Coordinates of C-alpha atoms in Angstrom, one line a residue:
X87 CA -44.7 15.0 -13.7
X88 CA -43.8 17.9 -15.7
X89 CA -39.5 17.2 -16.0
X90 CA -38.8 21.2 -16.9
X91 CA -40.7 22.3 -14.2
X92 CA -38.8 20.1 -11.8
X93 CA -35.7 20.8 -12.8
X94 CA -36.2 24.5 -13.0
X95 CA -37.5 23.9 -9.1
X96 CA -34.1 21.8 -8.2
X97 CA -32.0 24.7 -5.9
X98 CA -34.8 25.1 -3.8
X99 CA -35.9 21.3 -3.3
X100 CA -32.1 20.5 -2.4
X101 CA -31.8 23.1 0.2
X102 CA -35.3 22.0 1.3
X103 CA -34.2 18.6 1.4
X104 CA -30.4 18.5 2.7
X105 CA -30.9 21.7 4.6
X106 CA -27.7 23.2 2.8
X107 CA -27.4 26.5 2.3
X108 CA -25.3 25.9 -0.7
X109 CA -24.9 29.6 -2.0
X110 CA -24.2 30.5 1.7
X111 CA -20.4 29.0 0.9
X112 CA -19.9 29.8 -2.9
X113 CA -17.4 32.6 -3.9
X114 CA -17.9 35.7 -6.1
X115 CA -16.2 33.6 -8.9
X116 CA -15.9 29.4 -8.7
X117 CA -15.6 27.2 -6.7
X118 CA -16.4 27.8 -2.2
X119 CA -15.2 27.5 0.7
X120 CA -14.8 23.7 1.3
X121 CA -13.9 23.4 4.6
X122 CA -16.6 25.4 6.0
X123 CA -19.0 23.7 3.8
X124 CA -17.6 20.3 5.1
X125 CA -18.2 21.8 8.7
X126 CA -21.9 22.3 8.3
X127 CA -22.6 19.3 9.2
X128 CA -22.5 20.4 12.7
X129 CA -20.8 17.2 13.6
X130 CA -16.8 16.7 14.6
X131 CA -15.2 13.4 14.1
X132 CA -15.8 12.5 17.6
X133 CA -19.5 13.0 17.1
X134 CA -19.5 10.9 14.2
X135 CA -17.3 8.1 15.6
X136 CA -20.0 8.2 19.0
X137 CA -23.0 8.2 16.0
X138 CA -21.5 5.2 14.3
X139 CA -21.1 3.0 17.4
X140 CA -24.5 3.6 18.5
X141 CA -25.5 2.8 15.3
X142 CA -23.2 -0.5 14.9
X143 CA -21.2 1.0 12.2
X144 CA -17.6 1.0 12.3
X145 CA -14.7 -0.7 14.6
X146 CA -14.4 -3.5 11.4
X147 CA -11.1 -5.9 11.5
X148 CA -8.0 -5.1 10.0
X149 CA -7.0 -8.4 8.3
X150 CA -3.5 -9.6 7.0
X151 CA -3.5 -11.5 4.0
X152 CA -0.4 -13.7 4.7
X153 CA -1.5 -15.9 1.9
X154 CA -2.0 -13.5 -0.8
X155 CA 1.0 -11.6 0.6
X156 CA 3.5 -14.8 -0.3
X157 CA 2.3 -15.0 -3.5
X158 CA 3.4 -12.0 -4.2
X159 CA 6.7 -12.7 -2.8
X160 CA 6.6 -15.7 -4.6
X161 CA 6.7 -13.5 -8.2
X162 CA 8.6 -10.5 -6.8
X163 CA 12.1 -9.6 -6.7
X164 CA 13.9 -10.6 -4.0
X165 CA 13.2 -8.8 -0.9
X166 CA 10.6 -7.2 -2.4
X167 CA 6.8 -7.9 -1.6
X168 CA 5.0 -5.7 0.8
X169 CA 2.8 -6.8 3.6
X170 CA -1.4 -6.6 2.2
X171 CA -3.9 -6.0 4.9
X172 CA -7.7 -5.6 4.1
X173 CA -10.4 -3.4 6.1
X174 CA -13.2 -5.4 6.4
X175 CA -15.5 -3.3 5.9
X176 CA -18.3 -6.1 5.2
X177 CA -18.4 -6.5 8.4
X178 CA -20.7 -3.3 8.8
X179 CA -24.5 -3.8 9.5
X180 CA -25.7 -3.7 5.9
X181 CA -22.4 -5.6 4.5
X182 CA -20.1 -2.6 2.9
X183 CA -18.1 0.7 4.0
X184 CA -21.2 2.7 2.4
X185 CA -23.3 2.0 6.1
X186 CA -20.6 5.0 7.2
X187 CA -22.2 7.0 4.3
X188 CA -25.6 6.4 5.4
X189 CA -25.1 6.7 9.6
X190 CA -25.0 10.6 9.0
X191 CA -28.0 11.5 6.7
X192 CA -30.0 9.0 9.0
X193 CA -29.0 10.5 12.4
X194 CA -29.5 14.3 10.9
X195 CA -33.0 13.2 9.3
X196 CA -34.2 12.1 12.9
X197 CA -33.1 14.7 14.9
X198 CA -34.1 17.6 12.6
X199 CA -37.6 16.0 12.3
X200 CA -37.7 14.8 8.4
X201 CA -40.4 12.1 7.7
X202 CA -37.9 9.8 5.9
X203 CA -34.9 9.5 3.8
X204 CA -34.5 9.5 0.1
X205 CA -31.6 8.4 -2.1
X206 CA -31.1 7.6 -5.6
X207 CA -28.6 4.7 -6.2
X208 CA -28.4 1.7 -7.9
X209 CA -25.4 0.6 -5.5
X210 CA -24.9 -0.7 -1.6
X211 CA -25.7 3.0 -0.6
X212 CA -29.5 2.1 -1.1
X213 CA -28.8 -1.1 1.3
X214 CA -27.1 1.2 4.0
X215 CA -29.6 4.3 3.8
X216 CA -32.5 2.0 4.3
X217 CA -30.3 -0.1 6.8
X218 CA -29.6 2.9 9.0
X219 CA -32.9 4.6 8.8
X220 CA -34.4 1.7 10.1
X221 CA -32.4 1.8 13.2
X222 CA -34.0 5.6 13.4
X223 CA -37.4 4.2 12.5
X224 CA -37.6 5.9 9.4
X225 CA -39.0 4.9 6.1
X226 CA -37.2 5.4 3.0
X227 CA -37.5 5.4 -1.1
X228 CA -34.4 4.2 -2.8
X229 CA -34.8 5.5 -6.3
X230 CA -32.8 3.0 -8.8
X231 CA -31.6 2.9 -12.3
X232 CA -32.5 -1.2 -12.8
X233 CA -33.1 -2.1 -16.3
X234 CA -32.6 -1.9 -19.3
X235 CA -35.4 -0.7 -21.8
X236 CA -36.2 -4.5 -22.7
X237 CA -36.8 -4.9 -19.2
X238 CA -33.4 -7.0 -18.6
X239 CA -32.1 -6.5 -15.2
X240 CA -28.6 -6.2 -14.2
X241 CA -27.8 -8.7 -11.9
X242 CA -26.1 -6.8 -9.0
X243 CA -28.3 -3.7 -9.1
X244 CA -31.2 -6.1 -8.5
X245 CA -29.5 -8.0 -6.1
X246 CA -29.0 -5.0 -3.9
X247 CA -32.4 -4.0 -5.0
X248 CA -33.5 -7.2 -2.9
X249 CA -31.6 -5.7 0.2
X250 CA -32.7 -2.3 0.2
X251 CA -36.3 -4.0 0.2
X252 CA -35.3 -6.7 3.2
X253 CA -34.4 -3.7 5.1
X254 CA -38.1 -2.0 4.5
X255 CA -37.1 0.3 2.1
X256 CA -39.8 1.4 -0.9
X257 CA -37.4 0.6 -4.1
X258 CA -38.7 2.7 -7.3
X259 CA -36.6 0.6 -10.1
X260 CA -36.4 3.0 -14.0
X261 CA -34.9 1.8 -16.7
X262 CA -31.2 3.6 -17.4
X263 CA -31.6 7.2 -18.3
X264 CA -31.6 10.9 -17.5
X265 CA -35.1 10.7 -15.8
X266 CA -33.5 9.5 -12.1
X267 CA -32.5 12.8 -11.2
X268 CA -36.0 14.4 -12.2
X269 CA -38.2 11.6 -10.4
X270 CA -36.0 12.1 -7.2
X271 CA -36.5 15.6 -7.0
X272 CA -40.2 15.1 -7.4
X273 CA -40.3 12.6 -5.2
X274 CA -38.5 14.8 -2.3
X275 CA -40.8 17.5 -3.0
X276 CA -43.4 15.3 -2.7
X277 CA -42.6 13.2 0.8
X278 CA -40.6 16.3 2.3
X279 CA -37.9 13.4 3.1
X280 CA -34.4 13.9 3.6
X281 CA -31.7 13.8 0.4
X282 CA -29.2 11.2 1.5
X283 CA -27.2 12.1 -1.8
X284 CA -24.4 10.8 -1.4
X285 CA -22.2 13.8 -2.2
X286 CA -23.4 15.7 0.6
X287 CA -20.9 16.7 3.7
X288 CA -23.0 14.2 6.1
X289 CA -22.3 11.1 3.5
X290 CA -18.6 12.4 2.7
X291 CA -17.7 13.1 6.6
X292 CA -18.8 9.5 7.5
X293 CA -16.2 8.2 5.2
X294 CA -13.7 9.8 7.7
X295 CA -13.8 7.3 10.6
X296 CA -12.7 4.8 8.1
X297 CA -9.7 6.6 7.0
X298 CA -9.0 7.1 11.0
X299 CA -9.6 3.4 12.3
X300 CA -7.5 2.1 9.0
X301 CA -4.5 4.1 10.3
X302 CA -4.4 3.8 14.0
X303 CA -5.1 0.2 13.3
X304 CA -2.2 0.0 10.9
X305 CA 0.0 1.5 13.0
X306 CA -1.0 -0.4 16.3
X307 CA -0.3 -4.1 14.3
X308 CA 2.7 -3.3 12.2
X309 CA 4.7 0.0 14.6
X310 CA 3.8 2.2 11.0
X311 CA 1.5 4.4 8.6
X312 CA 0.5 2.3 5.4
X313 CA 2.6 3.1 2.5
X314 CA -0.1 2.7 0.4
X315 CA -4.0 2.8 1.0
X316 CA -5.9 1.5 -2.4
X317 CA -9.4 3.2 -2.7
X318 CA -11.7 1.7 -5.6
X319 CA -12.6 5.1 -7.0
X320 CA -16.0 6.1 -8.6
X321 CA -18.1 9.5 -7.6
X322 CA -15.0 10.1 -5.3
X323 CA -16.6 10.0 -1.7
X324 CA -14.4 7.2 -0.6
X325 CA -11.2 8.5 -1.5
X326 CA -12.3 11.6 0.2
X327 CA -13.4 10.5 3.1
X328 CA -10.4 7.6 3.5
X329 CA -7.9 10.8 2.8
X330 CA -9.5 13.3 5.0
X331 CA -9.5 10.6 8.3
X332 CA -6.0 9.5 7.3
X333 CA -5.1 12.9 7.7
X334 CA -6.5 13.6 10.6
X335 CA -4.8 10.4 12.2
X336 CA -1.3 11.5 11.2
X337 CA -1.3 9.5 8.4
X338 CA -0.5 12.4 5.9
X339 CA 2.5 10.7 4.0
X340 CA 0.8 7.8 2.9
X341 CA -0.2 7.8 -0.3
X342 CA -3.9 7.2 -2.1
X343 CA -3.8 5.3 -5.2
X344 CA -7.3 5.1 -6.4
X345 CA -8.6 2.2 -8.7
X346 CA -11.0 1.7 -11.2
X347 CA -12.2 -1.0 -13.5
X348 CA -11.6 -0.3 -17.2
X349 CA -15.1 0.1 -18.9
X350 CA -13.7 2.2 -21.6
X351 CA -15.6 2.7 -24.5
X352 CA -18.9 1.7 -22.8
X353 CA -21.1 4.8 -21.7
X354 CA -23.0 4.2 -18.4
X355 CA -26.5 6.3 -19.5
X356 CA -26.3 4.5 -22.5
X357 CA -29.6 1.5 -23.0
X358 CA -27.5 -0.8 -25.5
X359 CA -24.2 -0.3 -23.1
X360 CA -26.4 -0.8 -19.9
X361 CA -26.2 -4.0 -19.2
X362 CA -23.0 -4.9 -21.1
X363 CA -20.8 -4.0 -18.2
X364 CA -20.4 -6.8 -15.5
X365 CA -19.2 -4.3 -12.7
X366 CA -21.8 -1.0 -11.7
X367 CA -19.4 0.6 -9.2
X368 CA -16.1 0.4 -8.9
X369 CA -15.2 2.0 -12.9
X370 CA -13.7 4.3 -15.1
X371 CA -17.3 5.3 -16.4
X372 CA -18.0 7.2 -12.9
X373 CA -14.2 7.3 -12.0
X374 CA -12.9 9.2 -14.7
X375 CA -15.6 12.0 -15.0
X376 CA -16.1 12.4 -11.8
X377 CA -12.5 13.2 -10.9
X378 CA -12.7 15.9 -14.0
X379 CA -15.3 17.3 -13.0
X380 CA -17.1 16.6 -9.7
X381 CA -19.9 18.9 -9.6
X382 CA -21.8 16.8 -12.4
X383 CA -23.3 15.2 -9.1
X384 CA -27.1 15.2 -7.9
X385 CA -26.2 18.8 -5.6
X386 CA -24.9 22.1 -6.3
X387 CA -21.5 21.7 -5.1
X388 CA -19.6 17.9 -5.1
X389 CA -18.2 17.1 -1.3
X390 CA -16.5 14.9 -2.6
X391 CA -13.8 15.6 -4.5
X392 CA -10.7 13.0 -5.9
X393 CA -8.9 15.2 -6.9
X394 CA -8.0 17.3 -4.1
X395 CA -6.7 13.8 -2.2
X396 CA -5.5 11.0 -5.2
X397 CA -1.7 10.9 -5.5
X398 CA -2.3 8.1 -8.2
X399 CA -4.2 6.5 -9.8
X400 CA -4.8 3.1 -11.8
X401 CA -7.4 0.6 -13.6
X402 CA -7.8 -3.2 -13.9
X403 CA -9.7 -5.1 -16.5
X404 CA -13.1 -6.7 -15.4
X405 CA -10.9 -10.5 -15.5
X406 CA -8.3 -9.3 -13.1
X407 CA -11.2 -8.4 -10.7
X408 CA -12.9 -11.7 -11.2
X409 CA -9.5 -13.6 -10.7
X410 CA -8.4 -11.9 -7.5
X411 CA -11.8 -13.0 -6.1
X412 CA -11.3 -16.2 -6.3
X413 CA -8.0 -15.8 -5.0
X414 CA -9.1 -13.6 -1.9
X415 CA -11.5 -16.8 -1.4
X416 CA -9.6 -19.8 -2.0
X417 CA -6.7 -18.6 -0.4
X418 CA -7.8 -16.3 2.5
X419 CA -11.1 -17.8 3.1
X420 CA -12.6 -14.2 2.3
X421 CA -15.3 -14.0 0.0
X422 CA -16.4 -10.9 -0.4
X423 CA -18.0 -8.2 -3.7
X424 CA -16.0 -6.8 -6.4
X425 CA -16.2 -3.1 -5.3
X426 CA -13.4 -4.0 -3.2
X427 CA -11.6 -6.7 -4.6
X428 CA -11.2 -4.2 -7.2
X429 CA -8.4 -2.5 -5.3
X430 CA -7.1 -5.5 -4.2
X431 CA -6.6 -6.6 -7.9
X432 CA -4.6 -3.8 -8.3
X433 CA -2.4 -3.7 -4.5
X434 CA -1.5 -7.3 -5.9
X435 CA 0.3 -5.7 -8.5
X436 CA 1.5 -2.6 -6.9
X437 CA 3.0 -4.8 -3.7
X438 CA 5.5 -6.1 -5.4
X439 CA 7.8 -3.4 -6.3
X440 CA 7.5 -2.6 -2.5
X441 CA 10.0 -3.8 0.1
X442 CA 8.9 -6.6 2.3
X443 CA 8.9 -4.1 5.2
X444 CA 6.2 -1.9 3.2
X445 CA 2.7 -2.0 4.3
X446 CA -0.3 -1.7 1.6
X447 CA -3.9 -1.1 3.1
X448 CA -7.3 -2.2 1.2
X449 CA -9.4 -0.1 2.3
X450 CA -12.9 -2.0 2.0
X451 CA -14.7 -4.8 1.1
X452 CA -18.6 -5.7 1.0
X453 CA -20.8 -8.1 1.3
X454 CA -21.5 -10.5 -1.6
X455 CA -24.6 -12.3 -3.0
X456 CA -26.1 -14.1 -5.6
X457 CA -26.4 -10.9 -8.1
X458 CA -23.0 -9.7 -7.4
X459 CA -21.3 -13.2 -7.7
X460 CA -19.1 -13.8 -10.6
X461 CA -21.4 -16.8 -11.9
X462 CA -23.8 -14.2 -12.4
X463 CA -21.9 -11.4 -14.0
X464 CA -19.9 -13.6 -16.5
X465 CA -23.6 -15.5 -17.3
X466 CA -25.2 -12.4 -18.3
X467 CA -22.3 -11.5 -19.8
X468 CA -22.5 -14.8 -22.2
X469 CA -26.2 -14.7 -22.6
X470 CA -25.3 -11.2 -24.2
X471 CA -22.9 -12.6 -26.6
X472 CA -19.9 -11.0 -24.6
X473 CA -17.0 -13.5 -25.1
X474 CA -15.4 -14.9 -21.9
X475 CA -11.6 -16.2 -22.4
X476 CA -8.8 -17.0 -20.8
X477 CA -5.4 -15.1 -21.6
X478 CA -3.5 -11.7 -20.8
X479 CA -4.9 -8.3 -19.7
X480 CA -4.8 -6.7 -23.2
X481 CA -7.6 -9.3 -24.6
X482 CA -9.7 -7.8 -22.4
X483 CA -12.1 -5.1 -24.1
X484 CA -15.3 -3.8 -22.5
X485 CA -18.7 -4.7 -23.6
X486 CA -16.9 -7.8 -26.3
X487 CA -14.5 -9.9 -24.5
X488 CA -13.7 -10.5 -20.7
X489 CA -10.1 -11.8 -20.5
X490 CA -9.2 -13.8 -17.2
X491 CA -5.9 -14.1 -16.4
X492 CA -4.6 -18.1 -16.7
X493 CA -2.1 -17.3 -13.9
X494 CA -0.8 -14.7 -11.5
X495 CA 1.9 -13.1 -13.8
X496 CA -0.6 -12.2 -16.1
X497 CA -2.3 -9.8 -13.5
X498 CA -1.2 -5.8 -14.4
X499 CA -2.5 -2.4 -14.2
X500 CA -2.7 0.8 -16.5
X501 CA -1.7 4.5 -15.5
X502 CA -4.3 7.0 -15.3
X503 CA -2.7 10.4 -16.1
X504 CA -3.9 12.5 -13.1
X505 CA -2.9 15.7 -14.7
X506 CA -4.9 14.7 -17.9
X507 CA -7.7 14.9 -15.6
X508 CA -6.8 18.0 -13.9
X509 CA -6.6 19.8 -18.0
X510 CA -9.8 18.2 -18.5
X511 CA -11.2 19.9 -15.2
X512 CA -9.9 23.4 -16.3
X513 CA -11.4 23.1 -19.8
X514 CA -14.8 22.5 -18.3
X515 CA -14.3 25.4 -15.6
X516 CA -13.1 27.8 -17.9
X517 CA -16.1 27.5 -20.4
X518 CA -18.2 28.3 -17.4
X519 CA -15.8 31.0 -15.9
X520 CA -14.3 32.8 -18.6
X521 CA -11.6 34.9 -17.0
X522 CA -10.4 33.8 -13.6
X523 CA -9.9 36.4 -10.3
X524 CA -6.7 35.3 -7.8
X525 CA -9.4 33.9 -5.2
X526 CA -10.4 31.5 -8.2
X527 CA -7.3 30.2 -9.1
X528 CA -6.1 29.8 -5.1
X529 CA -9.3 27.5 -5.4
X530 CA -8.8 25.8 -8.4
X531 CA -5.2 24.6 -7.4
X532 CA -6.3 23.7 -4.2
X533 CA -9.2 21.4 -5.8
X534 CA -6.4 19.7 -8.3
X535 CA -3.7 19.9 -5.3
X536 CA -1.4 21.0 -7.4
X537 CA 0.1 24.8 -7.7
X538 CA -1.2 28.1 -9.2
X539 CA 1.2 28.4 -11.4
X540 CA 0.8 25.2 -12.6
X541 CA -2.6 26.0 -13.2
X542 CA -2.3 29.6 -14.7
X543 CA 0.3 27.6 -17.2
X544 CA -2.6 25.1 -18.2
X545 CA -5.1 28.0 -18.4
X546 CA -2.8 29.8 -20.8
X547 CA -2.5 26.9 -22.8
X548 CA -6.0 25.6 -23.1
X549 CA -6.9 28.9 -24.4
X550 CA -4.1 29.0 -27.1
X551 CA -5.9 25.7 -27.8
X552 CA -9.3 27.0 -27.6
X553 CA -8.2 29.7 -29.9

């Protein structure tokens, strides 16, 4: 495989292989026209909800978490202490929310006569993708990022490495690096299958039934729209997807706090920093420049955008995470993966500055297994000489020490400056833009849902800045 030559074939092997169009929807300047290419799909929500049920996907429980709930209670303020409900979305065929990803690119592949399905992940998409092709009786390649270049595997990438392989899935493993994207292409070039990115509209629009069911769910157990729904945040799909079906329920006032775990200072293409992270989903190292800048994704244009939908947005540490599962378990007989328990760390927290009449939503949880189990993350961890302790939040520092929290007071969460990411955004788009037309900027403030003037401001500085 010659890599240049791959990559200078890339705009043609996408469209080939999503059957996107992507020019079709760009503007004379940045940015396109979102909505229509989140419409190409061909697909309307009640499409996608009849897809998903013939598919088994969907219609998961909402669960109250009265234990974890009083606990809360229990440290709050008087009257304070809002009521935590769960999605569970492990109860999906494949075990996590991401089988509503992969019921879309499966159905299309079928139907428009691909040969298979292809997508490169080292997360519980792979799973889902090969879970809900074989329900079309399709074959699939999950491309993943596995090792590291000693040939030490990350515990939860191979774990779901086993899964995508139970469901019949070919799994090419790599070691970390920037050759995933090339060998995908090549391979999609190769097989003709299907890109089941998952930043296309067909894995971004199957995100939507969960943001529906969550709020008409809600609303039929407690009379109310959540006041909060926490999304664990990293290439932003699921807090698009969650916002967009919230929307379209009536849900529009709640709001969407997304969460991430801290992995600051660790860099996630990085062979030394590889496996010295115990979470591979879930973090700020996807989190943070994906929201500032989404279009760094394996297609031309990001469907899913955070920004456009996250009215805050927060981190735990890696210990906090690893604490609240435990609780989850021991207390609401729930044990489930960290992606979600990630957002749960952090609706602990946020709950309690919330009357007891409030209602905070979870949005997901997944499955969880011997790779993705504590015991394994924290013994890797050791074996690495990362230091596992017990004490407060700020011991915690990614890649050296993993702090656990001794008790529940100790749990917190950190502040992530949403309109830091939205400068960061504009730096990056006006290197590549230059000067800006009034379509562009109706565009850009529409993708960092904020105001034009707010972003001609921000422009106008940067470029004082910039010199």
């Amino acid at each position: 495989m010659n890599v240049a030559e791959v990559l200078g074939r890339k705009e043609v092997i996408l469209q080939d292989s999503t059957g996107i169009d992507y020019a079709g929807y760009a503007h004379r300047g940045c940015g396109v026209d979102y909505e229509a290419l989140m419409g190409c799909t061909g697909y309307n929500l009640d499409q996608v909800f009849q897809i998903q049920r013939g598919m088994g996907v969907g219609g998961t429980p909402l669960v109250e978490l009265t234990n974890l709930t009083a606990l809360v209670r229990r440290y709050a303020e008087p009257g304070k202490g809002a009521r935590l409900f769960i999605k569970d979305e492990a109860a999906n065929p494949s075990g996590s929310f991401k089988d509503r990803r992969a019921s879309l690119p499966g159905h299309y592949a079928k139907h428009r006569g691909y040969p298979g399905v292809l997508a490169a992940t080292s997360g519980n998409y792979g799973a889902a993708v090969a879970c809900q092709a074989a329900k079309c009786s399709l074959p699939v390649i999950v491309v993943q990022e596995a090792f590291d270049s000693r040939g030490l595997g990350q515990p939860e990438i191979l774990e779901k490495g086993r899964r995508c392989a139970a469901f019949g899935a070919e799994v090419m493993q790599l070691s970390v690096g920037p050759e995933l994207f090339a060998v995908a292409l090549a391979t999609l070039e190769e097989t003709g299958y299907f890109n089941g990115s998952l930043y296309t509209p067909f894995a971004v629009q199957g995100v939507e039934t969960l943001g529906y069911e969550l709020a008409e769910q809600t609303k039929a157990q407690t009379g109310k729209y959540p006041r909060m729904v926490m999304v664990t945040h990293a290439g932003g799909g699921n807090v698009t997807g969650t916002a967009r079906g919230l929307r379209r329920a009536g849900a529009g006032n709640t709001e969407i706090v997304g969460v991430s775990v801290d992995l600051s200072g660790l860099h996630m293409a990085s062979d030394s920093d590889f496996n010295r992270k115990s979470f591979t989903t879930g973090h700020t190292g996807f989190g943070i420049p994906f929201a500032s800048w989404p279009d760094r994704s394996d297609v031309p244009f990001n469907a899913a955008r955070s920004l456009r939908y996250l009215d805050s947005y927060c981190t735990v540490t890696q210990g906090e995470v690893f604490y609240i599962t435990e609780a989850l378990a021991q207390l609401e007989g729930l044990e489930r993966g960290p992606a979600g328990n990630t957002s749960l760390a952090a609706a602990c927290v946020l709950a309690a500055d919330l009357d007891q009449d409030e209602v905070v939503v979870v949005q997901e949880t997944e499955y969880t297994g011997a790779g993705k189990h504590p015991t394994a993350q924290l013994a890797l961890a050791r074996s690495l000489g990362i230091e596992i302790t017990l004490g407060p939040r700020n011991l915690d520092k990614p890649g050296e020490r993993i702090a656990i929290p001794e008790n529940w007071q100790q749990l917190g969460v950190t502040p992530v400056d949403l309109d830091q990411l939205r400068r960061s955004y504009l730096r990056r788009a006006a290197a590549q833009q230059g000067t800006f037309s009034t379509a562009d900027l109706d565009f850009v403030a529409e993708d960092l849902n904020t105001k034009r003037q707010w972003v001609e401001e921000q422009l106008h500085s940067i470029g004082e800045e910039d010199g």
